[in-house]
Amino acid sequence: MGDIDAMWNLGYLYQFGGEGFSIDLHKAESWYLKAAELGDIAAMCSLGIVYADGGEGFPVDLHKAESWYLKAAGLGDTVAMNNLAYRYQHGGKDFAVDLLKAEHWYLEAAALGDACAMNNLALLYLDGGEGLPADHQDQGKFLLFKAAGLGDVGAMSSLGYLYYQGEQGFEEDLHQAKSWWLKAAELEHVRAMYHLGYLYLYGGESFPADLHQAKTWLLKVVELGEGPAIIASATYLLGYLHHYADEGFGVDLREAERWYLKAARLGDDSAMNKLGSLYLYGDEGFEIDLDQAIFWLLKATERGNASAMNKLGTLYEIGREGFGVNLHEAERWYRKAARLGNAKAMKNLRNLKSSVEVASR
């Protein structure tokens, strides 16, 4: 291993931690700089990533990121070209969006055969924007299929999503969505597995739900998930699946509770809200637990969950054994939820006001 390789490896270990190294972005920056000053392209690109992402005690600096990406891109690094284009596409604090520069660098990387850049350029064209080609949508479609044909899982997943949504020039076709997500999932693309789980859970027009398939794909996401957010979301859906299952699958509230608890502990507010519902209303074989209901509903409201706010409003309006009516608290929670656009809370707030006015006459 040459000295430059050793410098880059030390930078990487300090950037991401592992092998006895704690994350220290200042040390990562220092080692990458040593390698970059000796002409190492990978180190230049890594510096761009460090400055673009920042971290604890290490502020984001998009202009420094741009500078290092430009150096690496100018030396033919397609990852730097992609990252630079993405930054121009989306902008950031004190860093203006420039779609033409984004297009330029995606085109540079795509010309070098980079399928990821083709996918990103396709999505840029499909979204459109000032200065982009008049036929940007047709070009976007062409590039997306080309990138998928070259094996880019991001493009396959994007095609699945566009067919699922039926937007940006694509007609809704859930079977095509499934087909593209399956291709990506077979290549271990976790986001596509999640989309498949969601599709099979809820189904759609001419595409019946299949809860057994939904469970299979969602379990794969939990097993292979590449981040807490997608794992939490898949875990929540597993809880939902057992909570509201059809007769062919069978409701299992204890299993729903188990998955909701896992998701809630990962910070999923929808799971917290559903736990609140489970404990608030109970069901056959599942006893009401008002303390647990309030605990989880409050946890959900701390994360801005309007449905949980509405449920608390209803609880205060109607009351329960051992939990007295408090119309001021009911109104307060309904208002919080209504401000977040919750239609049920808006209706409950109007009804509460009407009933108070009638009672006061």
PDB file of N, CA and C in Angstrom, residues 49-127:
ATOM      1  N   ILE A  49     -17.407  15.387  -0.231  1.00  0.00           N
ATOM      2  CA  ILE A  49     -18.491  14.753   0.537  1.00  0.00           C
ATOM      3  C   ILE A  49     -18.464  15.217   1.983  1.00  0.00           C
ATOM      4  N   VAL A  50     -17.269  15.261   2.581  1.00  0.00           N
ATOM      5  CA  VAL A  50     -17.147  15.704   3.979  1.00  0.00           C
ATOM      6  C   VAL A  50     -17.678  17.126   4.133  1.00  0.00           C
ATOM      7  N   TYR A  51     -17.297  18.025   3.225  1.00  0.00           N
ATOM      8  CA  TYR A  51     -17.746  19.422   3.322  1.00  0.00           C
ATOM      9  C   TYR A  51     -19.245  19.556   3.007  1.00  0.00           C
ATOM     10  N   ALA A  52     -19.751  18.721   2.113  1.00  0.00           N
ATOM     11  CA  ALA A  52     -21.173  18.809   1.741  1.00  0.00           C
ATOM     12  C   ALA A  52     -22.081  18.276   2.843  1.00  0.00           C
ATOM     13  N   ASP A  53     -21.640  17.217   3.530  1.00  0.00           N
ATOM     14  CA  ASP A  53     -22.483  16.580   4.541  1.00  0.00           C
ATOM     15  C   ASP A  53     -22.283  17.170   5.932  1.00  0.00           C
ATOM     16  N   GLY A  54     -21.057  17.586   6.248  1.00  0.00           N
ATOM     17  CA  GLY A  54     -20.770  18.088   7.584  1.00  0.00           C
ATOM     18  C   GLY A  54     -21.016  17.024   8.641  1.00  0.00           C
ATOM     19  N   GLY A  55     -21.098  17.447   9.873  1.00  0.00           N
ATOM     20  CA  GLY A  55     -21.329  16.522  10.983  1.00  0.00           C
ATOM     21  C   GLY A  55     -21.134  17.244  12.295  1.00  0.00           C
ATOM     22  N   GLU A  56     -21.176  16.498  13.373  1.00  0.00           N
ATOM     23  CA  GLU A  56     -21.065  17.090  14.702  1.00  0.00           C
ATOM     24  C   GLU A  56     -19.731  17.834  14.830  1.00  0.00           C
ATOM     25  N   GLY A  57     -19.817  19.131  15.126  1.00  0.00           N
ATOM     26  CA  GLY A  57     -18.610  19.933  15.286  1.00  0.00           C
ATOM     27  C   GLY A  57     -17.893  20.258  13.992  1.00  0.00           C
ATOM     28  N   PHE A  58     -18.532  19.924  12.869  1.00  0.00           N
ATOM     29  CA  PHE A  58     -17.898  20.157  11.563  1.00  0.00           C
ATOM     30  C   PHE A  58     -18.970  20.721  10.631  1.00  0.00           C
ATOM     31  N   PRO A  59     -19.028  22.056  10.491  1.00  0.00           N
ATOM     32  CA  PRO A  59     -20.131  22.664   9.730  1.00  0.00           C
ATOM     33  C   PRO A  59     -20.056  22.371   8.230  1.00  0.00           C
ATOM     34  N   VAL A  60     -21.226  22.320   7.620  1.00  0.00           N
ATOM     35  CA  VAL A  60     -21.324  22.177   6.159  1.00  0.00           C
ATOM     36  C   VAL A  60     -20.710  23.408   5.497  1.00  0.00           C
ATOM     37  N   ASP A  61     -19.966  23.175   4.423  1.00  0.00           N
ATOM     38  CA  ASP A  61     -19.419  24.284   3.622  1.00  0.00           C
ATOM     39  C   ASP A  61     -19.547  23.883   2.153  1.00  0.00           C
ATOM     40  N   LEU A  62     -20.653  24.297   1.540  1.00  0.00           N
ATOM     41  CA  LEU A  62     -20.953  23.856   0.179  1.00  0.00           C
ATOM     42  C   LEU A  62     -20.006  24.450  -0.852  1.00  0.00           C
ATOM     43  N   HIS A  63     -19.429  25.597  -0.564  1.00  0.00           N
ATOM     44  CA  HIS A  63     -18.495  26.181  -1.524  1.00  0.00           C
ATOM     45  C   HIS A  63     -17.162  25.423  -1.519  1.00  0.00           C
ATOM     46  N   LYS A  64     -16.710  24.992  -0.350  1.00  0.00           N
ATOM     47  CA  LYS A  64     -15.524  24.134  -0.309  1.00  0.00           C
ATOM     48  C   LYS A  64     -15.825  22.795  -0.979  1.00  0.00           C
ATOM     49  N   ALA A  65     -17.031  22.274  -0.730  1.00  0.00           N
ATOM     50  CA  ALA A  65     -17.429  21.011  -1.382  1.00  0.00           C
ATOM     51  C   ALA A  65     -17.372  21.174  -2.896  1.00  0.00           C
ATOM     52  N   GLU A  66     -17.943  22.269  -3.392  1.00  0.00           N
ATOM     53  CA  GLU A  66     -17.941  22.546  -4.830  1.00  0.00           C
ATOM     54  C   GLU A  66     -16.515  22.593  -5.373  1.00  0.00           C
ATOM     55  N   SER A  67     -15.637  23.262  -4.650  1.00  0.00           N
ATOM     56  CA  SER A  67     -14.261  23.419  -5.103  1.00  0.00           C
ATOM     57  C   SER A  67     -13.564  22.070  -5.282  1.00  0.00           C
ATOM     58  N   TRP A  68     -13.722  21.185  -4.295  1.00  0.00           N
ATOM     59  CA  TRP A  68     -13.057  19.877  -4.392  1.00  0.00           C
ATOM     60  C   TRP A  68     -13.733  18.961  -5.399  1.00  0.00           C
ATOM     61  N   TYR A  69     -15.073  19.035  -5.492  1.00  0.00           N
ATOM     62  CA  TYR A  69     -15.772  18.256  -6.524  1.00  0.00           C
ATOM     63  C   TYR A  69     -15.299  18.685  -7.916  1.00  0.00           C
ATOM     64  N   LEU A  70     -15.134  20.004  -8.116  1.00  0.00           N
ATOM     65  CA  LEU A  70     -14.685  20.500  -9.420  1.00  0.00           C
ATOM     66  C   LEU A  70     -13.297  19.975  -9.772  1.00  0.00           C
ATOM     67  N   LYS A  71     -12.410  19.934  -8.779  1.00  0.00           N
ATOM     68  CA  LYS A  71     -11.062  19.411  -9.030  1.00  0.00           C
ATOM     69  C   LYS A  71     -11.137  17.942  -9.463  1.00  0.00           C
ATOM     70  N   ALA A  72     -11.914  17.147  -8.712  1.00  0.00           N
ATOM     71  CA  ALA A  72     -12.012  15.719  -9.019  1.00  0.00           C
ATOM     72  C   ALA A  72     -12.748  15.488 -10.336  1.00  0.00           C
ATOM     73  N   ALA A  73     -13.811  16.254 -10.559  1.00  0.00           N
ATOM     74  CA  ALA A  73     -14.578  16.110 -11.799  1.00  0.00           C
ATOM     75  C   ALA A  73     -13.730  16.474 -13.004  1.00  0.00           C
ATOM     76  N   GLY A  74     -12.922  17.531 -12.859  1.00  0.00           N
ATOM     77  CA  GLY A  74     -12.048  17.940 -13.948  1.00  0.00           C
ATOM     78  C   GLY A  74     -11.015  16.891 -14.312  1.00  0.00           C
ATOM     79  N   LEU A  75     -10.753  15.975 -13.367  1.00  0.00           N
ATOM     80  CA  LEU A  75      -9.815  14.883 -13.613  1.00  0.00           C
ATOM     81  C   LEU A  75     -10.533  13.586 -13.995  1.00  0.00           C
ATOM     82  N   GLY A  76     -11.865  13.709 -14.287  1.00  0.00           N
ATOM     83  CA  GLY A  76     -12.606  12.578 -14.840  1.00  0.00           C
ATOM     84  C   GLY A  76     -13.337  11.702 -13.846  1.00  0.00           C
ATOM     85  N   ASP A  77     -13.469  12.147 -12.585  1.00  0.00           N
ATOM     86  CA  ASP A  77     -14.149  11.322 -11.576  1.00  0.00           C
ATOM     87  C   ASP A  77     -15.662  11.471 -11.697  1.00  0.00           C
ATOM     88  N   THR A  78     -16.344  10.387 -12.061  1.00  0.00           N
ATOM     89  CA  THR A  78     -17.791  10.468 -12.308  1.00  0.00           C
ATOM     90  C   THR A  78     -18.590  10.623 -11.016  1.00  0.00           C
ATOM     91  N   VAL A  79     -18.084  10.097  -9.900  1.00  0.00           N
ATOM     92  CA  VAL A  79     -18.783  10.286  -8.617  1.00  0.00           C
ATOM     93  C   VAL A  79     -18.806  11.773  -8.274  1.00  0.00           C
ATOM     94  N   ALA A  80     -17.677  12.440  -8.443  1.00  0.00           N
ATOM     95  CA  ALA A  80     -17.615  13.880  -8.183  1.00  0.00           C
ATOM     96  C   ALA A  80     -18.542  14.642  -9.125  1.00  0.00           C
ATOM     97  N   MET A  81     -18.590  14.246 -10.407  1.00  0.00           N
ATOM     98  CA  MET A  81     -19.489  14.888 -11.363  1.00  0.00           C
ATOM     99  C   MET A  81     -20.942  14.763 -10.901  1.00  0.00           C
ATOM    100  N   ASN A  82     -21.325  13.560 -10.488  1.00  0.00           N
ATOM    101  CA  ASN A  82     -22.687  13.320 -10.002  1.00  0.00           C
ATOM    102  C   ASN A  82     -22.992  14.172  -8.781  1.00  0.00           C
ATOM    103  N   ASN A  83     -22.073  14.161  -7.814  1.00  0.00           N
ATOM    104  CA  ASN A  83     -22.299  14.906  -6.577  1.00  0.00           C
ATOM    105  C   ASN A  83     -22.359  16.410  -6.835  1.00  0.00           C
ATOM    106  N   LEU A  84     -21.514  16.877  -7.727  1.00  0.00           N
ATOM    107  CA  LEU A  84     -21.505  18.295  -8.091  1.00  0.00           C
ATOM    108  C   LEU A  84     -22.818  18.679  -8.770  1.00  0.00           C
ATOM    109  N   ALA A  85     -23.253  17.844  -9.705  1.00  0.00           N
ATOM    110  CA  ALA A  85     -24.520  18.101 -10.396  1.00  0.00           C
ATOM    111  C   ALA A  85     -25.690  18.103  -9.422  1.00  0.00           C
ATOM    112  N   TYR A  86     -25.690  17.142  -8.501  1.00  0.00           N
ATOM    113  CA  TYR A  86     -26.764  17.062  -7.499  1.00  0.00           C
ATOM    114  C   TYR A  86     -26.804  18.346  -6.667  1.00  0.00           C
ATOM    115  N   ARG A  87     -25.633  18.835  -6.299  1.00  0.00           N
ATOM    116  CA  ARG A  87     -25.598  20.052  -5.484  1.00  0.00           C
ATOM    117  C   ARG A  87     -26.117  21.239  -6.276  1.00  0.00           C
ATOM    118  N   TYR A  88     -25.751  21.360  -7.558  1.00  0.00           N
ATOM    119  CA  TYR A  88     -26.275  22.455  -8.384  1.00  0.00           C
ATOM    120  C   TYR A  88     -27.791  22.289  -8.580  1.00  0.00           C
ATOM    121  N   GLN A  89     -28.252  21.071  -8.644  1.00  0.00           N
ATOM    122  CA  GLN A  89     -29.680  20.830  -8.853  1.00  0.00           C
ATOM    123  C   GLN A  89     -30.512  21.251  -7.647  1.00  0.00           C
ATOM    124  N   HIS A  90     -30.002  20.964  -6.455  1.00  0.00           N
ATOM    125  CA  HIS A  90     -30.813  21.157  -5.247  1.00  0.00           C
ATOM    126  C   HIS A  90     -30.401  22.370  -4.421  1.00  0.00           C
ATOM    127  N   GLY A  91     -29.216  22.898  -4.666  1.00  0.00           N
ATOM    128  CA  GLY A  91     -28.776  24.061  -3.919  1.00  0.00           C
ATOM    129  C   GLY A  91     -28.601  23.759  -2.437  1.00  0.00           C
ATOM    130  N   GLY A  92     -28.584  24.811  -1.647  1.00  0.00           N
ATOM    131  CA  GLY A  92     -28.398  24.685  -0.205  1.00  0.00           C
ATOM    132  C   GLY A  92     -28.199  26.052   0.395  1.00  0.00           C
ATOM    133  N   LYS A  93     -27.862  26.092   1.675  1.00  0.00           N
ATOM    134  CA  LYS A  93     -27.684  27.368   2.355  1.00  0.00           C
ATOM    135  C   LYS A  93     -26.560  28.166   1.681  1.00  0.00           C
ATOM    136  N   ASP A  94     -26.891  29.378   1.230  1.00  0.00           N
ATOM    137  CA  ASP A  94     -25.932  30.267   0.551  1.00  0.00           C
ATOM    138  C   ASP A  94     -25.336  29.634  -0.702  1.00  0.00           C
ATOM    139  N   PHE A  95     -26.079  28.686  -1.291  1.00  0.00           N
ATOM    140  CA  PHE A  95     -25.585  28.020  -2.502  1.00  0.00           C
ATOM    141  C   PHE A  95     -26.763  27.898  -3.465  1.00  0.00           C
ATOM    142  N   ALA A  96     -26.722  28.713  -4.528  1.00  0.00           N
ATOM    143  CA  ALA A  96     -27.884  28.834  -5.420  1.00  0.00           C
ATOM    144  C   ALA A  96     -28.059  27.615  -6.316  1.00  0.00           C
ATOM    145  N   VAL A  97     -29.310  27.299  -6.605  1.00  0.00           N
ATOM    146  CA  VAL A  97     -29.638  26.271  -7.596  1.00  0.00           C
ATOM    147  C   VAL A  97     -29.197  26.762  -8.966  1.00  0.00           C
ATOM    148  N   ASP A  98     -28.620  25.863  -9.766  1.00  0.00           N
ATOM    149  CA  ASP A  98     -28.230  26.199 -11.145  1.00  0.00           C
ATOM    150  C   ASP A  98     -28.459  24.938 -11.986  1.00  0.00           C
ATOM    151  N   LEU A  99     -29.638  24.868 -12.595  1.00  0.00           N
ATOM    152  CA  LEU A  99     -30.024  23.642 -13.309  1.00  0.00           C
ATOM    153  C   LEU A  99     -29.164  23.390 -14.545  1.00  0.00           C
ATOM    154  N   LEU A 100     -28.689  24.452 -15.167  1.00  0.00           N
ATOM    155  CA  LEU A 100     -27.855  24.259 -16.360  1.00  0.00           C
ATOM    156  C   LEU A 100     -26.500  23.660 -15.996  1.00  0.00           C
ATOM    157  N   LYS A 101     -25.937  24.091 -14.885  1.00  0.00           N
ATOM    158  CA  LYS A 101     -24.689  23.473 -14.419  1.00  0.00           C
ATOM    159  C   LYS A 101     -24.937  22.018 -13.996  1.00  0.00           C
ATOM    160  N   ALA A 102     -26.080  21.784 -13.366  1.00  0.00           N
ATOM    161  CA  ALA A 102     -26.426  20.409 -12.988  1.00  0.00           C
ATOM    162  C   ALA A 102     -26.509  19.536 -14.235  1.00  0.00           C
ATOM    163  N   GLU A 103     -27.216  20.036 -15.250  1.00  0.00           N
ATOM    164  CA  GLU A 103     -27.341  19.295 -16.505  1.00  0.00           C
ATOM    165  C   GLU A 103     -25.966  19.021 -17.116  1.00  0.00           C
ATOM    166  N   HIS A 104     -25.104  20.028 -17.107  1.00  0.00           N
ATOM    167  CA  HIS A 104     -23.765  19.893 -17.704  1.00  0.00           C
ATOM    168  C   HIS A 104     -22.990  18.743 -17.063  1.00  0.00           C
ATOM    169  N   TRP A 105     -22.969  18.701 -15.741  1.00  0.00           N
ATOM    170  CA  TRP A 105     -22.144  17.688 -15.085  1.00  0.00           C
ATOM    171  C   TRP A 105     -22.767  16.303 -15.145  1.00  0.00           C
ATOM    172  N   TYR A 106     -24.103  16.226 -15.143  1.00  0.00           N
ATOM    173  CA  TYR A 106     -24.741  14.914 -15.357  1.00  0.00           C
ATOM    174  C   TYR A 106     -24.413  14.412 -16.762  1.00  0.00           C
ATOM    175  N   LEU A 107     -24.462  15.329 -17.747  1.00  0.00           N
ATOM    176  CA  LEU A 107     -24.140  14.946 -19.125  1.00  0.00           C
ATOM    177  C   LEU A 107     -22.690  14.470 -19.255  1.00  0.00           C
ATOM    178  N   GLU A 108     -21.774  15.149 -18.564  1.00  0.00           N
ATOM    179  CA  GLU A 108     -20.361  14.754 -18.594  1.00  0.00           C
ATOM    180  C   GLU A 108     -20.193  13.328 -18.068  1.00  0.00           C
ATOM    181  N   ALA A 109     -20.838  13.040 -16.933  1.00  0.00           N
ATOM    182  CA  ALA A 109     -20.710  11.707 -16.345  1.00  0.00           C
ATOM    183  C   ALA A 109     -21.425  10.660 -17.200  1.00  0.00           C
ATOM    184  N   ALA A 110     -22.590  11.023 -17.738  1.00  0.00           N
ATOM    185  CA  ALA A 110     -23.343  10.087 -18.582  1.00  0.00           C
ATOM    186  C   ALA A 110     -22.563   9.745 -19.848  1.00  0.00           C
ATOM    187  N   ALA A 111     -21.848  10.738 -20.395  1.00  0.00           N
ATOM    188  CA  ALA A 111     -21.040  10.506 -21.603  1.00  0.00           C
ATOM    189  C   ALA A 111     -19.909   9.516 -21.349  1.00  0.00           C
ATOM    190  N   LEU A 112     -19.529   9.389 -20.084  1.00  0.00           N
ATOM    191  CA  LEU A 112     -18.499   8.412 -19.709  1.00  0.00           C
ATOM    192  C   LEU A 112     -19.110   7.057 -19.348  1.00  0.00           C
ATOM    193  N   GLY A 113     -20.429   6.922 -19.625  1.00  0.00           N
ATOM    194  CA  GLY A 113     -21.109   5.646 -19.414  1.00  0.00           C
ATOM    195  C   GLY A 113     -21.647   5.436 -18.022  1.00  0.00           C
ATOM    196  N   ASP A 114     -21.704   6.491 -17.212  1.00  0.00           N
ATOM    197  CA  ASP A 114     -22.164   6.347 -15.827  1.00  0.00           C
ATOM    198  C   ASP A 114     -23.690   6.264 -15.783  1.00  0.00           C
ATOM    199  N   ALA A 115     -24.209   5.087 -15.422  1.00  0.00           N
ATOM    200  CA  ALA A 115     -25.662   4.864 -15.435  1.00  0.00           C
ATOM    201  C   ALA A 115     -26.359   5.664 -14.346  1.00  0.00           C
ATOM    202  N   CYS A 116     -25.686   5.844 -13.215  1.00  0.00           N
ATOM    203  CA  CYS A 116     -26.265   6.639 -12.130  1.00  0.00           C
ATOM    204  C   CYS A 116     -26.510   8.077 -12.591  1.00  0.00           C
ATOM    205  N   ALA A 117     -25.561   8.639 -13.358  1.00  0.00           N
ATOM    206  CA  ALA A 117     -25.731   9.998 -13.887  1.00  0.00           C
ATOM    207  C   ALA A 117     -26.885  10.054 -14.881  1.00  0.00           C
ATOM    208  N   MET A 118     -27.043   9.002 -15.686  1.00  0.00           N
ATOM    209  CA  MET A 118     -28.176   8.950 -16.625  1.00  0.00           C
ATOM    210  C   MET A 118     -29.492   8.994 -15.856  1.00  0.00           C
ATOM    211  N   ASN A 119     -29.564   8.219 -14.777  1.00  0.00           N
ATOM    212  CA  ASN A 119     -30.771   8.212 -13.952  1.00  0.00           C
ATOM    213  C   ASN A 119     -31.035   9.598 -13.368  1.00  0.00           C
ATOM    214  N   ASN A 120     -29.992  10.207 -12.812  1.00  0.00           N
ATOM    215  CA  ASN A 120     -30.162  11.520 -12.201  1.00  0.00           C
ATOM    216  C   ASN A 120     -30.541  12.592 -13.228  1.00  0.00           C
ATOM    217  N   LEU A 121     -29.923  12.512 -14.395  1.00  0.00           N
ATOM    218  CA  LEU A 121     -30.263  13.454 -15.469  1.00  0.00           C
ATOM    219  C   LEU A 121     -31.697  13.231 -15.938  1.00  0.00           C
ATOM    220  N   ALA A 122     -32.091  11.972 -16.024  1.00  0.00           N
ATOM    221  CA  ALA A 122     -33.473  11.656 -16.411  1.00  0.00           C
ATOM    222  C   ALA A 122     -34.463  12.291 -15.445  1.00  0.00           C
ATOM    223  N   LEU A 123     -34.197  12.160 -14.150  1.00  0.00           N
ATOM    224  CA  LEU A 123     -35.107  12.721 -13.150  1.00  0.00           C
ATOM    225  C   LEU A 123     -35.095  14.252 -13.203  1.00  0.00           C
ATOM    226  N   LEU A 124     -33.930  14.837 -13.496  1.00  0.00           N
ATOM    227  CA  LEU A 124     -33.854  16.291 -13.675  1.00  0.00           C
ATOM    228  C   LEU A 124     -34.736  16.721 -14.840  1.00  0.00           C
ATOM    229  N   TYR A 125     -34.635  16.030 -15.966  1.00  0.00           N
ATOM    230  CA  TYR A 125     -35.449  16.364 -17.138  1.00  0.00           C
ATOM    231  C   TYR A 125     -36.937  16.145 -16.871  1.00  0.00           C
ATOM    232  N   LEU A 126     -37.265  15.071 -16.167  1.00  0.00           N
ATOM    233  CA  LEU A 126     -38.676  14.796 -15.886  1.00  0.00           C
ATOM    234  C   LEU A 126     -39.274  15.866 -14.974  1.00  0.00           C
ATOM    235  N   ASP A 127     -38.477  16.354 -14.030  1.00  0.00           N
ATOM    236  CA  ASP A 127     -38.964  17.427 -13.145  1.00  0.00           C
ATOM    237  C   ASP A 127     -39.064  18.744 -13.897  1.00  0.00           C
TER     238      ASP A 127
END
